[in-house]
Short mmCIF file of C-alpha atoms in Angstrom, two decimals:
data_model
loop_
_atom_site.label_atom_id
_atom_site.label_comp_id
_atom_site.label_asym_id
_atom_site.label_seq_id
_atom_site.Cartn_x
_atom_site.Cartn_y
_atom_site.Cartn_z
CA ASP S 1 20.56 -21.39 -16.61
CA VAL S 2 17.69 -19.95 -14.59
CA ARG S 3 16.76 -21.90 -11.48
CA PHE S 4 14.80 -21.47 -8.32
CA THR S 5 17.09 -21.14 -5.31
CA SER S 6 16.01 -24.70 -4.42
CA ASP S 7 18.18 -25.64 -7.48
CA ARG S 8 15.07 -26.77 -9.41
CA PHE S 9 13.86 -25.52 -12.79
CA VAL S 10 10.16 -25.84 -11.84
CA GLU S 11 8.42 -25.18 -8.51
CA THR S 12 4.85 -25.29 -7.24
CA THR S 13 3.03 -22.02 -6.68
CA GLY S 14 1.26 -20.78 -3.58
CA VAL S 15 4.30 -19.61 -1.66
CA GLU S 16 7.01 -17.07 -2.29
CA ARG S 17 9.93 -18.46 -4.32
CA ARG S 18 13.31 -16.99 -5.20
CA VAL S 19 14.80 -17.36 -8.67
CA SER S 20 18.54 -17.08 -9.29
CA LEU S 21 19.69 -15.54 -12.59
CA LYS S 22 23.40 -16.21 -12.14
CA GLY S 23 25.36 -17.04 -15.27
CA VAL S 24 22.54 -16.15 -17.68
CA GLU S 25 22.69 -14.26 -20.95
CA TYR S 26 20.57 -11.10 -20.89
CA PRO S 27 17.90 -10.24 -21.82
CA VAL S 28 15.97 -12.91 -19.88
CA THR S 29 12.27 -13.47 -20.61
CA LEU S 30 9.92 -14.89 -17.97
CA ALA S 31 6.40 -16.15 -18.67
CA ALA S 32 3.44 -16.71 -16.35
CA GLY S 33 1.85 -20.13 -16.67
CA GLY S 34 -1.70 -20.87 -15.54
CA LYS S 35 -1.81 -18.36 -12.66
CA ALA S 36 -0.99 -14.70 -12.16
CA VAL S 37 2.33 -14.05 -10.44
CA ARG S 38 4.00 -11.09 -8.78
CA ILE S 39 7.68 -10.63 -9.69
CA VAL S 40 9.92 -8.36 -7.60
CA ASP S 41 13.70 -8.02 -7.70
CA ALA S 42 15.68 -9.05 -4.63
CA PHE S 43 16.28 -5.34 -3.90
CA GLY S 44 12.67 -5.00 -2.70
CA GLY S 45 11.21 -3.87 -6.01
CA ALA S 46 13.69 -1.09 -6.74
CA HIS S 47 14.18 -2.27 -10.35
CA VAL S 48 11.46 -4.84 -11.11
CA LYS S 49 7.94 -4.88 -9.67
CA GLU S 50 5.48 -6.49 -12.08
CA THR S 51 2.30 -8.53 -12.01
CA LEU S 52 1.98 -11.02 -14.86
CA ARG S 53 -1.35 -12.53 -15.80
CA PRO S 54 -1.41 -16.04 -17.32
CA GLY S 55 0.28 -16.00 -20.74
CA GLU S 56 2.01 -12.62 -20.22
CA THR S 57 5.80 -12.26 -20.37
CA LEU S 58 8.40 -10.01 -18.79
CA THR S 59 11.83 -9.31 -20.31
CA ILE S 60 14.67 -8.31 -18.00
CA ALA S 61 17.67 -6.64 -19.65
CA ASP S 62 19.29 -5.14 -16.52
CA GLU S 63 22.32 -7.34 -15.80
CA THR S 64 22.53 -6.15 -12.18
CA ILE S 65 19.36 -8.13 -11.41
CA ASP S 66 20.54 -11.60 -10.46
CA GLU S 67 17.72 -12.72 -8.15
CA LEU S 68 13.94 -12.38 -8.29
CA VAL S 69 11.15 -13.09 -5.82
CA ILE S 70 8.09 -14.69 -7.41
CA LYS S 71 4.78 -15.43 -5.72
CA GLU S 72 1.28 -16.32 -6.81
CA TRP S 73 -0.87 -13.19 -7.11
CA THR S 74 -4.65 -13.14 -6.90
CA ILE S 75 -6.35 -10.78 -9.33
CA PRO S 76 -10.04 -10.46 -8.47
CA GLU S 77 -12.82 -10.52 -11.07
CA GLU S 78 -14.56 -7.39 -9.76
CA PHE S 79 -14.19 -4.42 -7.40
CA ALA S 80 -15.13 -5.05 -3.77
CA LEU S 81 -14.85 -3.43 -0.36
CA HIS S 82 -14.94 -6.00 2.43
CA GLN S 83 -16.04 -5.64 6.03
CA ASN S 84 -13.17 -4.64 8.28
CA PHE S 85 -11.78 -7.18 10.72
CA PRO S 86 -11.92 -7.40 13.59
CA ASN S 87 -15.15 -5.50 14.05
CA PRO S 88 -15.69 -4.15 16.69
CA PHE S 89 -12.01 -3.30 17.17
CA ASN S 90 -9.66 -1.61 19.65
CA PRO S 91 -7.56 0.21 18.50
CA THR S 92 -6.49 -1.33 15.15
CA THR S 93 -8.43 -2.94 12.33
CA THR S 94 -7.74 -4.15 8.79
CA LEU S 95 -9.62 -2.87 5.75
CA ARG S 96 -9.56 -5.17 2.70
CA PHE S 97 -10.53 -4.34 -0.86
CA ASP S 98 -10.28 -5.94 -4.31
CA LEU S 99 -9.09 -4.22 -7.48
CA PRO S 100 -9.50 -6.08 -10.79
CA ILE S 101 -7.46 -3.43 -12.64
CA ASP S 102 -4.63 -1.01 -11.86
CA GLY S 103 -5.74 2.49 -10.97
CA MET S 104 -6.10 5.39 -8.57
CA VAL S 105 -7.55 4.52 -5.17
CA LYS S 106 -8.70 6.69 -2.29
CA LEU S 107 -9.68 5.14 1.05
CA GLU S 108 -11.02 7.52 3.71
CA VAL S 109 -12.52 7.21 7.20
CA TYR S 110 -15.42 9.40 8.38
CA ASP S 111 -17.09 9.84 11.75
CA ILE S 112 -20.83 9.22 12.17
CA LEU S 113 -21.52 12.92 11.42
CA GLY S 114 -19.90 12.53 8.00
CA GLN S 115 -16.74 14.49 8.79
CA LYS S 116 -13.55 13.04 7.35
CA VAL S 117 -11.20 11.96 10.14
CA GLU S 118 -8.40 10.37 8.11
CA THR S 119 -7.26 9.49 4.59
CA LEU S 120 -5.71 6.02 4.75
CA PHE S 121 -4.57 5.88 1.13
CA ASP S 122 -4.65 8.18 -1.89
CA GLY S 123 -2.62 6.99 -4.85
CA GLU S 124 -2.16 4.37 -7.53
CA LEU S 125 -2.34 0.63 -6.83
CA GLU S 126 -1.98 -2.46 -8.96
CA ALA S 127 -4.74 -5.00 -9.47
CA GLY S 128 -5.03 -7.44 -6.58
CA VAL S 129 -6.37 -7.94 -3.08
CA HIS S 130 -5.13 -5.21 -0.74
CA ASP S 131 -5.16 -4.79 3.06
CA LEU S 132 -4.69 -1.50 4.92
CA LYS S 133 -4.45 -1.18 8.67
CA TRP S 134 -6.09 1.66 10.58
CA ASN S 135 -4.86 2.55 14.05
CA ALA S 136 -7.62 4.52 15.79
CA ILE S 137 -5.72 5.06 19.04
CA ASP S 138 -6.37 8.83 18.88
CA TYR S 139 -10.11 8.54 18.19
CA ALA S 140 -13.12 8.15 20.48
CA SER S 141 -15.28 5.03 20.69
CA GLY S 142 -18.13 4.97 18.21
CA VAL S 143 -19.28 4.13 14.72
CA TYR S 144 -17.03 5.10 11.81
CA ILE S 145 -17.59 4.83 8.09
CA TYR S 146 -14.93 3.95 5.57
CA ARG S 147 -15.26 4.79 1.88
CA ILE S 148 -13.33 3.67 -1.16
CA GLU S 149 -13.17 5.34 -4.56
CA ALA S 150 -11.39 3.40 -7.31
CA THR S 151 -11.85 4.07 -11.02
CA ASP S 152 -15.67 3.95 -11.51
CA PHE S 153 -16.25 2.08 -8.23
CA SER S 154 -17.20 3.46 -4.83
CA ALA S 155 -18.51 1.77 -1.70
CA VAL S 156 -18.96 2.43 2.02
CA LYS S 157 -19.01 0.23 5.13
CA LYS S 158 -19.49 0.83 8.85
CA MET S 159 -17.13 -0.19 11.63
CA VAL S 160 -17.24 0.10 15.42
CA LEU S 161 -14.38 1.28 17.61
CA MET S 162 -14.85 0.11 21.22
CA LYS S 163 -12.36 1.30 23.80
#
């Protein structure tokens, strides 16, 4: 018996839902329906942290996992680096980018002279839409450039810090 914590067998997507696995026989297999979903164990992803595209399945054999968090997950069609928001900003802004596939990502900020001032992220990320915050409290007002490198994709955008 696998149910959502609402005590239903089926729920609508769009919001985060919890699934209880109490009293089940392991292994348990979950399948994604018509939309991609993100599945994380109730321990914050310590044991299960998977993105399933429509038609994909996930088998859980670990009997210590008795609750999962499931939410709809957007997987973009192509790479993109979006304009930061707000822009101009003081002192924090959000940088958004789209990854259609899992891979290594590097996001860096440069001053107008082209000198790197900060690396915001350098590591592996899963496919999806990602937001990173930049706190520029220690930097002077002016124009900054942010650059992303991900797989075979790279892009740059300008942003304005106004103190």
